[in-house]
Backbone as XML, in Angstrom:
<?xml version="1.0"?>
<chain id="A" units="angstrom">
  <residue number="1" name="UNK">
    <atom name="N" x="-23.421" y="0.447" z="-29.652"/>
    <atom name="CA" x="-22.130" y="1.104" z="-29.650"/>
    <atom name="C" x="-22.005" y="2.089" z="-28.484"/>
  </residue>
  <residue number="2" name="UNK">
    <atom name="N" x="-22.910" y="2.529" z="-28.017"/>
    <atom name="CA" x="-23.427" y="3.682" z="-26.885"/>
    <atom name="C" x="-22.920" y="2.983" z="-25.634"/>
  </residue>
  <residue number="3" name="UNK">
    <atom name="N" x="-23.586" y="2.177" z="-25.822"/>
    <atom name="CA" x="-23.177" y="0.853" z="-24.236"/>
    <atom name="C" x="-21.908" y="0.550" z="-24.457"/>
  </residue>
  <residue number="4" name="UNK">
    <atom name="N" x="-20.981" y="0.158" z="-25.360"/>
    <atom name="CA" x="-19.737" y="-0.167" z="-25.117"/>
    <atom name="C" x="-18.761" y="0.731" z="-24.716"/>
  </residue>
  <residue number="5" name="UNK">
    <atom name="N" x="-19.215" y="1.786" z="-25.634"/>
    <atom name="CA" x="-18.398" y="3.181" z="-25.002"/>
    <atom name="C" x="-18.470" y="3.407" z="-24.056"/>
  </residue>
  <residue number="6" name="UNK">
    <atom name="N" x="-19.577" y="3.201" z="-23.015"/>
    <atom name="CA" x="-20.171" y="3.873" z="-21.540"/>
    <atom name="C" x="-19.725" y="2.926" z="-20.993"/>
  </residue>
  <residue number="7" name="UNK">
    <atom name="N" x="-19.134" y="2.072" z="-21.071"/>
    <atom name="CA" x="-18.509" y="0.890" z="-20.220"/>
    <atom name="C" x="-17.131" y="1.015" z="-20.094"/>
  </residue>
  <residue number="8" name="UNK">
    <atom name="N" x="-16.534" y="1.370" z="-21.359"/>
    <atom name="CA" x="-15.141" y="1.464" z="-21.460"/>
    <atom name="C" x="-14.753" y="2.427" z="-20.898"/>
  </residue>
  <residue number="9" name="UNK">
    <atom name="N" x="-15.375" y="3.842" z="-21.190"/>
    <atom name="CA" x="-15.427" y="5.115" z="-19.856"/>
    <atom name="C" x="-15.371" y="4.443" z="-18.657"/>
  </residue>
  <residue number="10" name="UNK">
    <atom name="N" x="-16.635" y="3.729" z="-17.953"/>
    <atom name="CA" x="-16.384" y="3.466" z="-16.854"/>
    <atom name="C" x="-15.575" y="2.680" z="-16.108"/>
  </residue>
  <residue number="11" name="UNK">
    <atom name="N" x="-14.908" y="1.336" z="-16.942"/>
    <atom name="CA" x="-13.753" y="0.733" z="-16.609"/>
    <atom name="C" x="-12.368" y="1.735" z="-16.991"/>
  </residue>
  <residue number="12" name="UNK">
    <atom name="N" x="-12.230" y="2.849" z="-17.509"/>
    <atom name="CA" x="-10.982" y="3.460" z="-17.602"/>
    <atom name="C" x="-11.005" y="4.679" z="-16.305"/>
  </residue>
  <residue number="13" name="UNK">
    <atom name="N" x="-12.291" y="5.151" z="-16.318"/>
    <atom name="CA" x="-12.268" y="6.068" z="-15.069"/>
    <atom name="C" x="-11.796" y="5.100" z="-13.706"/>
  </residue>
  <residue number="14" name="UNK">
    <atom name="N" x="-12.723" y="3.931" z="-13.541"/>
    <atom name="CA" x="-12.695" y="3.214" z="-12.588"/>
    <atom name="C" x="-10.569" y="3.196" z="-12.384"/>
  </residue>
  <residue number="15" name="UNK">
    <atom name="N" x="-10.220" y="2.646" z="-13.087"/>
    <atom name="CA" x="-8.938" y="2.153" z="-13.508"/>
    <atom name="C" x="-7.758" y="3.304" z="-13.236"/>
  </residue>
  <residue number="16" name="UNK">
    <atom name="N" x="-8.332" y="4.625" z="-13.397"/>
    <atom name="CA" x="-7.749" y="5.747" z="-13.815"/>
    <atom name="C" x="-7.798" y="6.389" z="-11.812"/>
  </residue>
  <residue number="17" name="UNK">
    <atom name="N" x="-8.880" y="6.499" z="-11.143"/>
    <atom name="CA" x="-9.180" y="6.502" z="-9.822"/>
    <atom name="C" x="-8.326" y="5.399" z="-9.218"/>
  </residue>
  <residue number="18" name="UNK">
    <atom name="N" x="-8.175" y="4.317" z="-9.512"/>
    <atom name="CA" x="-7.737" y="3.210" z="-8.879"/>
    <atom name="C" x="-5.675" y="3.686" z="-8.679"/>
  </residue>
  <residue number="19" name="UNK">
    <atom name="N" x="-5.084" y="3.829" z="-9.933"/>
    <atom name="CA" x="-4.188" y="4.452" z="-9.872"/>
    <atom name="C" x="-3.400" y="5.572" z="-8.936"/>
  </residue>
  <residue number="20" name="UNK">
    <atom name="N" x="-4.554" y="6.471" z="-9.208"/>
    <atom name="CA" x="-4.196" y="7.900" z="-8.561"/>
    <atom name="C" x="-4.145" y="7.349" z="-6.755"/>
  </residue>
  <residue number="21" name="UNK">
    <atom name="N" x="-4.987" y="6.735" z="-6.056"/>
    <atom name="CA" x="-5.077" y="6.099" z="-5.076"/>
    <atom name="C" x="-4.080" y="5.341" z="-4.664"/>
  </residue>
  <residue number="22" name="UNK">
    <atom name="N" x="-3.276" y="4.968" z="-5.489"/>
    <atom name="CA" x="-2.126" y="4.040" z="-5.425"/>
    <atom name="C" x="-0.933" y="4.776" z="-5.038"/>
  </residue>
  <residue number="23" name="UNK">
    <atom name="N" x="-1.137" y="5.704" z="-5.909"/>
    <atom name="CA" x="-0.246" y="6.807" z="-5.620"/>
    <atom name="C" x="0.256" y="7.688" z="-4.345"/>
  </residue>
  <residue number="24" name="UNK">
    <atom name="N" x="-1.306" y="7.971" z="-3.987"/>
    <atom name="CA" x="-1.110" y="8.840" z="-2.382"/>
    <atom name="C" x="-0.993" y="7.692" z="-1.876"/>
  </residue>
  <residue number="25" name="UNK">
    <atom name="N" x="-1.742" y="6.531" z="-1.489"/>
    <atom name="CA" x="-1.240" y="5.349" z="-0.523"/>
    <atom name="C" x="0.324" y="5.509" z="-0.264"/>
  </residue>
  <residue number="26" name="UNK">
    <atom name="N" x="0.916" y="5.639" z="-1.725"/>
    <atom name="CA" x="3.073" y="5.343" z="-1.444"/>
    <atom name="C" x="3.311" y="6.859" z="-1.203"/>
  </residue>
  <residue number="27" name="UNK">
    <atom name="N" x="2.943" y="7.476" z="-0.890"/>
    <atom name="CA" x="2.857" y="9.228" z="-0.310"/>
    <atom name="C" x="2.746" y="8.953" z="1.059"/>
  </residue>
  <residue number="28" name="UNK">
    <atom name="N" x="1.633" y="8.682" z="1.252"/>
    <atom name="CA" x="1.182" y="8.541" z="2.739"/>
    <atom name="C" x="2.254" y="7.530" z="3.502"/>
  </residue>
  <residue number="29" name="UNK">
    <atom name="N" x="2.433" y="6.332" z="2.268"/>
    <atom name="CA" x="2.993" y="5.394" z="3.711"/>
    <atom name="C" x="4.709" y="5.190" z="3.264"/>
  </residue>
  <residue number="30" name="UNK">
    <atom name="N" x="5.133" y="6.415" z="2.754"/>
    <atom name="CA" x="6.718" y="6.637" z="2.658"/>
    <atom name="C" x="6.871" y="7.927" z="3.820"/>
  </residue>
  <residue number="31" name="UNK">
    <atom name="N" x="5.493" y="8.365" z="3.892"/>
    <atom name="CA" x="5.467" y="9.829" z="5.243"/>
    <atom name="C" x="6.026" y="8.796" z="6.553"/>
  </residue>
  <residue number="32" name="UNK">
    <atom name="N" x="4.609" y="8.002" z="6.883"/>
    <atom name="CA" x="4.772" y="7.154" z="7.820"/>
    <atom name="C" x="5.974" y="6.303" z="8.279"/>
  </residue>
  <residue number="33" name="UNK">
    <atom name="N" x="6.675" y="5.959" z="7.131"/>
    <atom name="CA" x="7.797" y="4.889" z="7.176"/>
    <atom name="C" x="8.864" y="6.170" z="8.015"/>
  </residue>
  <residue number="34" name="UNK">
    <atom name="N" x="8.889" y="6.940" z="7.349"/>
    <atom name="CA" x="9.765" y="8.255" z="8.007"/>
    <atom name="C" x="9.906" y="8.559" z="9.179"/>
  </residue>
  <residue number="35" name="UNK">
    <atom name="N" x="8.752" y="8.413" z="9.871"/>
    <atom name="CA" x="8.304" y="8.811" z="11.012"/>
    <atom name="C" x="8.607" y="7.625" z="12.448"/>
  </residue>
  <residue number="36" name="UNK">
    <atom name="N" x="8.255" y="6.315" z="11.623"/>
    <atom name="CA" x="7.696" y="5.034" z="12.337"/>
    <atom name="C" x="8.838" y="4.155" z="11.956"/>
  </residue>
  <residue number="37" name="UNK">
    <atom name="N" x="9.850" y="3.867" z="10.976"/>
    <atom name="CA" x="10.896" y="3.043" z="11.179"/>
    <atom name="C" x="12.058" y="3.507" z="11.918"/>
  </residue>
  <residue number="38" name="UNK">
    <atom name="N" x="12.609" y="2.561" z="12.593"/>
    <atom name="CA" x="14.020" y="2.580" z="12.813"/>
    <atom name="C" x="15.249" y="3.458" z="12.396"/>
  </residue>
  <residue number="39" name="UNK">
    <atom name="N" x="16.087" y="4.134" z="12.799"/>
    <atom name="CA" x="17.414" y="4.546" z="11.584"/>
    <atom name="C" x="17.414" y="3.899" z="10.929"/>
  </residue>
  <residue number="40" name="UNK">
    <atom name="N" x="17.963" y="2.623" z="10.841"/>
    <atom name="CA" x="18.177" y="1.408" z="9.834"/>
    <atom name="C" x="17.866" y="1.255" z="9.309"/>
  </residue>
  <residue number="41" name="UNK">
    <atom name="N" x="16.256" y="0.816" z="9.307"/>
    <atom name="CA" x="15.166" y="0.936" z="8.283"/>
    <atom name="C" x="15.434" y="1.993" z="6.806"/>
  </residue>
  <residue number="42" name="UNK">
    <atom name="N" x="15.621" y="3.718" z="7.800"/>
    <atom name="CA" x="15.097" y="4.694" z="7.148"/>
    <atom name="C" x="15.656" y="4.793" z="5.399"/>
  </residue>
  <residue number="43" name="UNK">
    <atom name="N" x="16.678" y="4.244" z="5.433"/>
    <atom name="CA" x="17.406" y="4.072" z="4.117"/>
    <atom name="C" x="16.953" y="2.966" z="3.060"/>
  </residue>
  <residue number="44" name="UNK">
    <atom name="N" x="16.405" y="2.205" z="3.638"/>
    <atom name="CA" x="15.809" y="1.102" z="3.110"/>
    <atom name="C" x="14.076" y="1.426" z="1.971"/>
  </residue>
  <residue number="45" name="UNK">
    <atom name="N" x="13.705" y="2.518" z="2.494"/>
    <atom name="CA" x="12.628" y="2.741" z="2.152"/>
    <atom name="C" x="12.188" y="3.021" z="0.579"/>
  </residue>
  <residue number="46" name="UNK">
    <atom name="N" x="13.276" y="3.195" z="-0.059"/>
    <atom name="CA" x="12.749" y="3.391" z="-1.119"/>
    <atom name="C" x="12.933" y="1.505" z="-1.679"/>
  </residue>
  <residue number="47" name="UNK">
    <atom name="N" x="13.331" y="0.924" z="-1.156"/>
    <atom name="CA" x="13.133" y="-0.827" z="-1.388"/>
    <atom name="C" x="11.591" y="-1.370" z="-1.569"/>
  </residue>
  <residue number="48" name="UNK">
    <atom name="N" x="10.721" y="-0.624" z="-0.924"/>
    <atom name="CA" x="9.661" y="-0.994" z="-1.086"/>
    <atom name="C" x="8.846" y="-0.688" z="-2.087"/>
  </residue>
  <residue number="49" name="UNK">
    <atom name="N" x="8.034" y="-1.487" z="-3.046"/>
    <atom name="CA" x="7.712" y="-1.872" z="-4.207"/>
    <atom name="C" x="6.151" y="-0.881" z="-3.351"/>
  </residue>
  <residue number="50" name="UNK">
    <atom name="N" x="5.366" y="-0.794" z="-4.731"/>
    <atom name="CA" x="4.170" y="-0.002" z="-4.480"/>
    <atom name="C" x="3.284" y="-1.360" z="-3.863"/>
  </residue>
  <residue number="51" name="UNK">
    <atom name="N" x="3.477" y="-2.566" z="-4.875"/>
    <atom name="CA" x="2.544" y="-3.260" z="-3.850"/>
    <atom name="C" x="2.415" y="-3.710" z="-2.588"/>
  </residue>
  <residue number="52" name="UNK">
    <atom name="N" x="3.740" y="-3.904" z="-2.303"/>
    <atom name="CA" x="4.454" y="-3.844" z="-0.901"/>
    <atom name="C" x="3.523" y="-3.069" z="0.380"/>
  </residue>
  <residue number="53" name="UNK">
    <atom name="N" x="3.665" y="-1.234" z="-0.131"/>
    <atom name="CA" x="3.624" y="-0.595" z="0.509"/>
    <atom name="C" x="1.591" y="-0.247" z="0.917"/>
  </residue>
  <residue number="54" name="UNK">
    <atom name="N" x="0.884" y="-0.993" z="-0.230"/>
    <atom name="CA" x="-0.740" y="-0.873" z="-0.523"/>
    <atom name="C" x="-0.376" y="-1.836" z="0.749"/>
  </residue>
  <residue number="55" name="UNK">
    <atom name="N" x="-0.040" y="-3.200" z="0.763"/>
    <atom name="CA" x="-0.038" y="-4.185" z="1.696"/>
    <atom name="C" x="0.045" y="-3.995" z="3.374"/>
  </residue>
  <residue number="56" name="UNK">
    <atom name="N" x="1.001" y="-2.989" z="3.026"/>
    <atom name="CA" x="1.805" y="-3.071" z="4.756"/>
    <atom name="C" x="0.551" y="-1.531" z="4.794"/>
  </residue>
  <residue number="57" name="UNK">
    <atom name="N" x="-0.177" y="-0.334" z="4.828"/>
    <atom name="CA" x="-0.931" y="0.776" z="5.059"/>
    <atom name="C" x="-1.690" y="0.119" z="5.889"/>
  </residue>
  <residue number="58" name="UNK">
    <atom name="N" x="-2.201" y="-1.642" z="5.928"/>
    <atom name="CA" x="-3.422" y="-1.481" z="6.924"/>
    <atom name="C" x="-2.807" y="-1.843" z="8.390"/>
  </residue>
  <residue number="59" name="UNK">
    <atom name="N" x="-1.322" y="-1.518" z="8.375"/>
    <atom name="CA" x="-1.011" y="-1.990" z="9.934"/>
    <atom name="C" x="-0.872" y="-1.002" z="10.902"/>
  </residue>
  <residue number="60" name="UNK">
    <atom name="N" x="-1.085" y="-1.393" z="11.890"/>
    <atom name="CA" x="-0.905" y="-0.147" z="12.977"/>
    <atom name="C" x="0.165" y="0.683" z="13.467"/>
  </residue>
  <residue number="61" name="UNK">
    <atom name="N" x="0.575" y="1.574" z="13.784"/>
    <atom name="CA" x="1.648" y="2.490" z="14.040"/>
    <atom name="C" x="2.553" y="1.050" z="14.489"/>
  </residue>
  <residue number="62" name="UNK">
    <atom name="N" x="2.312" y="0.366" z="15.376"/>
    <atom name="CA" x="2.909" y="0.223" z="16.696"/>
    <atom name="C" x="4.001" y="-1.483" z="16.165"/>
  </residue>
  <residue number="63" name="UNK">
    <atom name="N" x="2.975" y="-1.743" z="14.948"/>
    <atom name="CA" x="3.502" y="-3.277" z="14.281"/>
    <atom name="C" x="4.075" y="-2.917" z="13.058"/>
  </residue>
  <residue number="64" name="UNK">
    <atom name="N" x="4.040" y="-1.809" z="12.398"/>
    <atom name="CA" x="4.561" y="-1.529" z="11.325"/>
    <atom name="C" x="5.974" y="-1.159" z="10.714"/>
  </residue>
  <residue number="65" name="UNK">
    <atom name="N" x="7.307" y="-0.936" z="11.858"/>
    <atom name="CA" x="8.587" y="-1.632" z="11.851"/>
    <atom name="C" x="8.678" y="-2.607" z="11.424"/>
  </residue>
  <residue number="66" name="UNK">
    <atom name="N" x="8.449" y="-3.775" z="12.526"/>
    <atom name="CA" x="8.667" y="-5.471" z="12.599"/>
    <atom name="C" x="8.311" y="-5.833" z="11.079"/>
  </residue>
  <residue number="67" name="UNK">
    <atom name="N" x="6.615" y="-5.435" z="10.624"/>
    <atom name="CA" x="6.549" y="-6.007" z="9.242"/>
    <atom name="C" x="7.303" y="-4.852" z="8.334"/>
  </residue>
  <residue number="68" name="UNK">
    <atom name="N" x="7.441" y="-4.521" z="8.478"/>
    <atom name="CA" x="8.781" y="-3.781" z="6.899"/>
    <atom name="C" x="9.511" y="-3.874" z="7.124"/>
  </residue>
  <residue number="69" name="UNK">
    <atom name="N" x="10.363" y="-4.576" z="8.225"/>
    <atom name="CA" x="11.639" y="-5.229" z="7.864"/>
    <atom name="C" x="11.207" y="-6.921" z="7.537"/>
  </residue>
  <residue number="70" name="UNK">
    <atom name="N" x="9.889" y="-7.299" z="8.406"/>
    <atom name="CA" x="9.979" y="-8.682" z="7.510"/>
    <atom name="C" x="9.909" y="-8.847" z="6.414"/>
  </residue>
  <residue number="71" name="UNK">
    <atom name="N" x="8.866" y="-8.411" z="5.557"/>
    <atom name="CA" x="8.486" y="-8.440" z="4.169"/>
    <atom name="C" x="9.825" y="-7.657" z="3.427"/>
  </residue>
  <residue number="72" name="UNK">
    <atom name="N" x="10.753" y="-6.990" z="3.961"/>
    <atom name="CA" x="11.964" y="-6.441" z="3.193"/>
    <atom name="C" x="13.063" y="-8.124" z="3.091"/>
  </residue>
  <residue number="73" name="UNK">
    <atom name="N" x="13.281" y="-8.297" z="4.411"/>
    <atom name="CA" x="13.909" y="-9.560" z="4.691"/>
    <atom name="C" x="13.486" y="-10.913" z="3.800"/>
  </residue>
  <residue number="74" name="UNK">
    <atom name="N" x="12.417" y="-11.006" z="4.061"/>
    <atom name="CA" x="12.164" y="-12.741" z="3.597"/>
    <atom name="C" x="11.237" y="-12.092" z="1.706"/>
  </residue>
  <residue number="75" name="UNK">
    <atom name="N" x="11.560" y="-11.060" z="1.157"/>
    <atom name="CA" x="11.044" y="-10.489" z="0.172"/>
    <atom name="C" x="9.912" y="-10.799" z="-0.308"/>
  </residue>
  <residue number="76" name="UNK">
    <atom name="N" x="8.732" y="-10.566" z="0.607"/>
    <atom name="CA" x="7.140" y="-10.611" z="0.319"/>
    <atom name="C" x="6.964" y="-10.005" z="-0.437"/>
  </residue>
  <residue number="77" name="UNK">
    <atom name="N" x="6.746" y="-10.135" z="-1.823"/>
    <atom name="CA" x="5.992" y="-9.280" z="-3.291"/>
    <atom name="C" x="4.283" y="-9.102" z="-3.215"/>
  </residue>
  <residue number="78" name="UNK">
    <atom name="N" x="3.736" y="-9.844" z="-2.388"/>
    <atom name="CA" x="2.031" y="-9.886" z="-2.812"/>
    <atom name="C" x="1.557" y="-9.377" z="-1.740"/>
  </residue>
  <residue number="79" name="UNK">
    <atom name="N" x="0.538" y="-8.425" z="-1.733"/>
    <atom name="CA" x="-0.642" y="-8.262" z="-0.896"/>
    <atom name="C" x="-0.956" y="-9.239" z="-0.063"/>
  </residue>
  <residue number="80" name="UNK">
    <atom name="N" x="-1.150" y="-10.357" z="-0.390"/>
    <atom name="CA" x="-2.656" y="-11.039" z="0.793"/>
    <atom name="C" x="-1.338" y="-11.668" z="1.607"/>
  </residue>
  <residue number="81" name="UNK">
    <atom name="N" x="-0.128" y="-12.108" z="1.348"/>
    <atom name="CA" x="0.382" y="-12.819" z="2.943"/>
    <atom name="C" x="0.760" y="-11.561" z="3.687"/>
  </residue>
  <residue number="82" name="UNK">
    <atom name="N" x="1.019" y="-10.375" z="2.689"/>
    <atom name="CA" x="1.697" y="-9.059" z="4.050"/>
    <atom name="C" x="0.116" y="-9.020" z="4.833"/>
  </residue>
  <residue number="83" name="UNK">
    <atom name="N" x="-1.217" y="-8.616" z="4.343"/>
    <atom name="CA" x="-2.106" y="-8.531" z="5.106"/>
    <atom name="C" x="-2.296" y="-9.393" z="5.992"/>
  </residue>
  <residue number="84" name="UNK">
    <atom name="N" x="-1.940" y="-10.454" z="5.637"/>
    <atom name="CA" x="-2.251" y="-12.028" z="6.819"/>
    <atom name="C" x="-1.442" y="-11.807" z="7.943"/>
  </residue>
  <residue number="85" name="UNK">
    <atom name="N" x="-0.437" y="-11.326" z="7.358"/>
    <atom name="CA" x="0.705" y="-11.190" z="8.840"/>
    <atom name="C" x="-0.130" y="-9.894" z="9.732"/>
  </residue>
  <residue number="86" name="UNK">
    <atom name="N" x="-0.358" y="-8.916" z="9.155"/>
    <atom name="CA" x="-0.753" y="-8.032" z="10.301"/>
    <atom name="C" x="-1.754" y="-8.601" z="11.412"/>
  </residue>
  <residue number="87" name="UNK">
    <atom name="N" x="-1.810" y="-7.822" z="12.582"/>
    <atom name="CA" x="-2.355" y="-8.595" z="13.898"/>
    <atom name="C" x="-2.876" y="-7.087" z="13.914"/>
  </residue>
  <residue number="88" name="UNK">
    <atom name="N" x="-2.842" y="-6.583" z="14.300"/>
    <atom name="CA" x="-3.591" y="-5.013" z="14.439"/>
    <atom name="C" x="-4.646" y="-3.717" z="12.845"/>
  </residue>
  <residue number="89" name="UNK">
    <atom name="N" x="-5.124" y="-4.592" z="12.616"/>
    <atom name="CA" x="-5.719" y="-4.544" z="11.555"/>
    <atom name="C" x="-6.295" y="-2.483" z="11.572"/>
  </residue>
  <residue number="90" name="UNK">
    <atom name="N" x="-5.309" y="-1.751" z="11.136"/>
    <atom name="CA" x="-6.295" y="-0.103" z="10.274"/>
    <atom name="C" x="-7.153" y="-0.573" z="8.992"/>
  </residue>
  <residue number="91" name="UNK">
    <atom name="N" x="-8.421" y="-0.193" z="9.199"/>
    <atom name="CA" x="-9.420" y="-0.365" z="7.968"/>
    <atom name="C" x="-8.773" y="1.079" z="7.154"/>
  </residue>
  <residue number="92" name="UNK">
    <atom name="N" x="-8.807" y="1.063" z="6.118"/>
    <atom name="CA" x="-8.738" y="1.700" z="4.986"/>
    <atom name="C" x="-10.387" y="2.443" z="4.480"/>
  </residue>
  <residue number="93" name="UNK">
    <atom name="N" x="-11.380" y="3.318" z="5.309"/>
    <atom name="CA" x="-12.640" y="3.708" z="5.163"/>
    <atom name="C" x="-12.663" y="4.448" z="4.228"/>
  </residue>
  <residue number="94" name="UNK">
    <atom name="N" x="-11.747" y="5.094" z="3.815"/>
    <atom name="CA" x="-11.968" y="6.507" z="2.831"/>
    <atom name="C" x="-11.552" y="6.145" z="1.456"/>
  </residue>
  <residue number="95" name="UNK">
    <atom name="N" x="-11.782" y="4.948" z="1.079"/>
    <atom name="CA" x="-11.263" y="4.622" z="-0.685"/>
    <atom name="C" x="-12.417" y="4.654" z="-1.276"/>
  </residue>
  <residue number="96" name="UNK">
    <atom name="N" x="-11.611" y="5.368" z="-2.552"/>
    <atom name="CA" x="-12.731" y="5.251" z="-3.812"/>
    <atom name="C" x="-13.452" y="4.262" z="-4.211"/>
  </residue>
</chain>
């Protein structure tokens, strides 16, 4: 019973960290969108879904317009094709 409990702790902490992370990610990259889209764009921003926005964080200043209006445009919902599209790959080093 000791072990199940100590597991379930650790998949809810795990789970519970995973969240909070999710969180500053759409902090951080609603700062960025501010900064780095278009006028046009700038209104658009709250359009973007949290998974959206985990997706589009690993792109570089310089490509990160073009893909948030694509993935707004042709309405990319998932992680792995927004990552596929990026060409200028930011690693993400500092996650939990």
């Amino acid at each position: 019973m000791v072990a199940i409990a100590l597991l379930i702790l650790f998949l809810f902490a795990r789970l519970f960290a995973l969240k909070a992370q999710d969180r500053v990610i759409r902090l951080e990259m609603q700062i960025r969108m501010r900064t780095l889209l278009p006028e046009d764009m700038q209104g658009r921003i709250s359009d973007f879904t949290p998974t959206q926005m985990v997706g589009l964080r690993f792109a570089g200043d310089a490509e990160l317009p073009e893909l948030a209006r694509k993935v707004l445009d042709e309405d990319i919902t998932a992680t792995a094709p927004i990552k596929k599209m990026i060409a200028d790959w930011q690693g993400d080093y500092h996650r939990v």
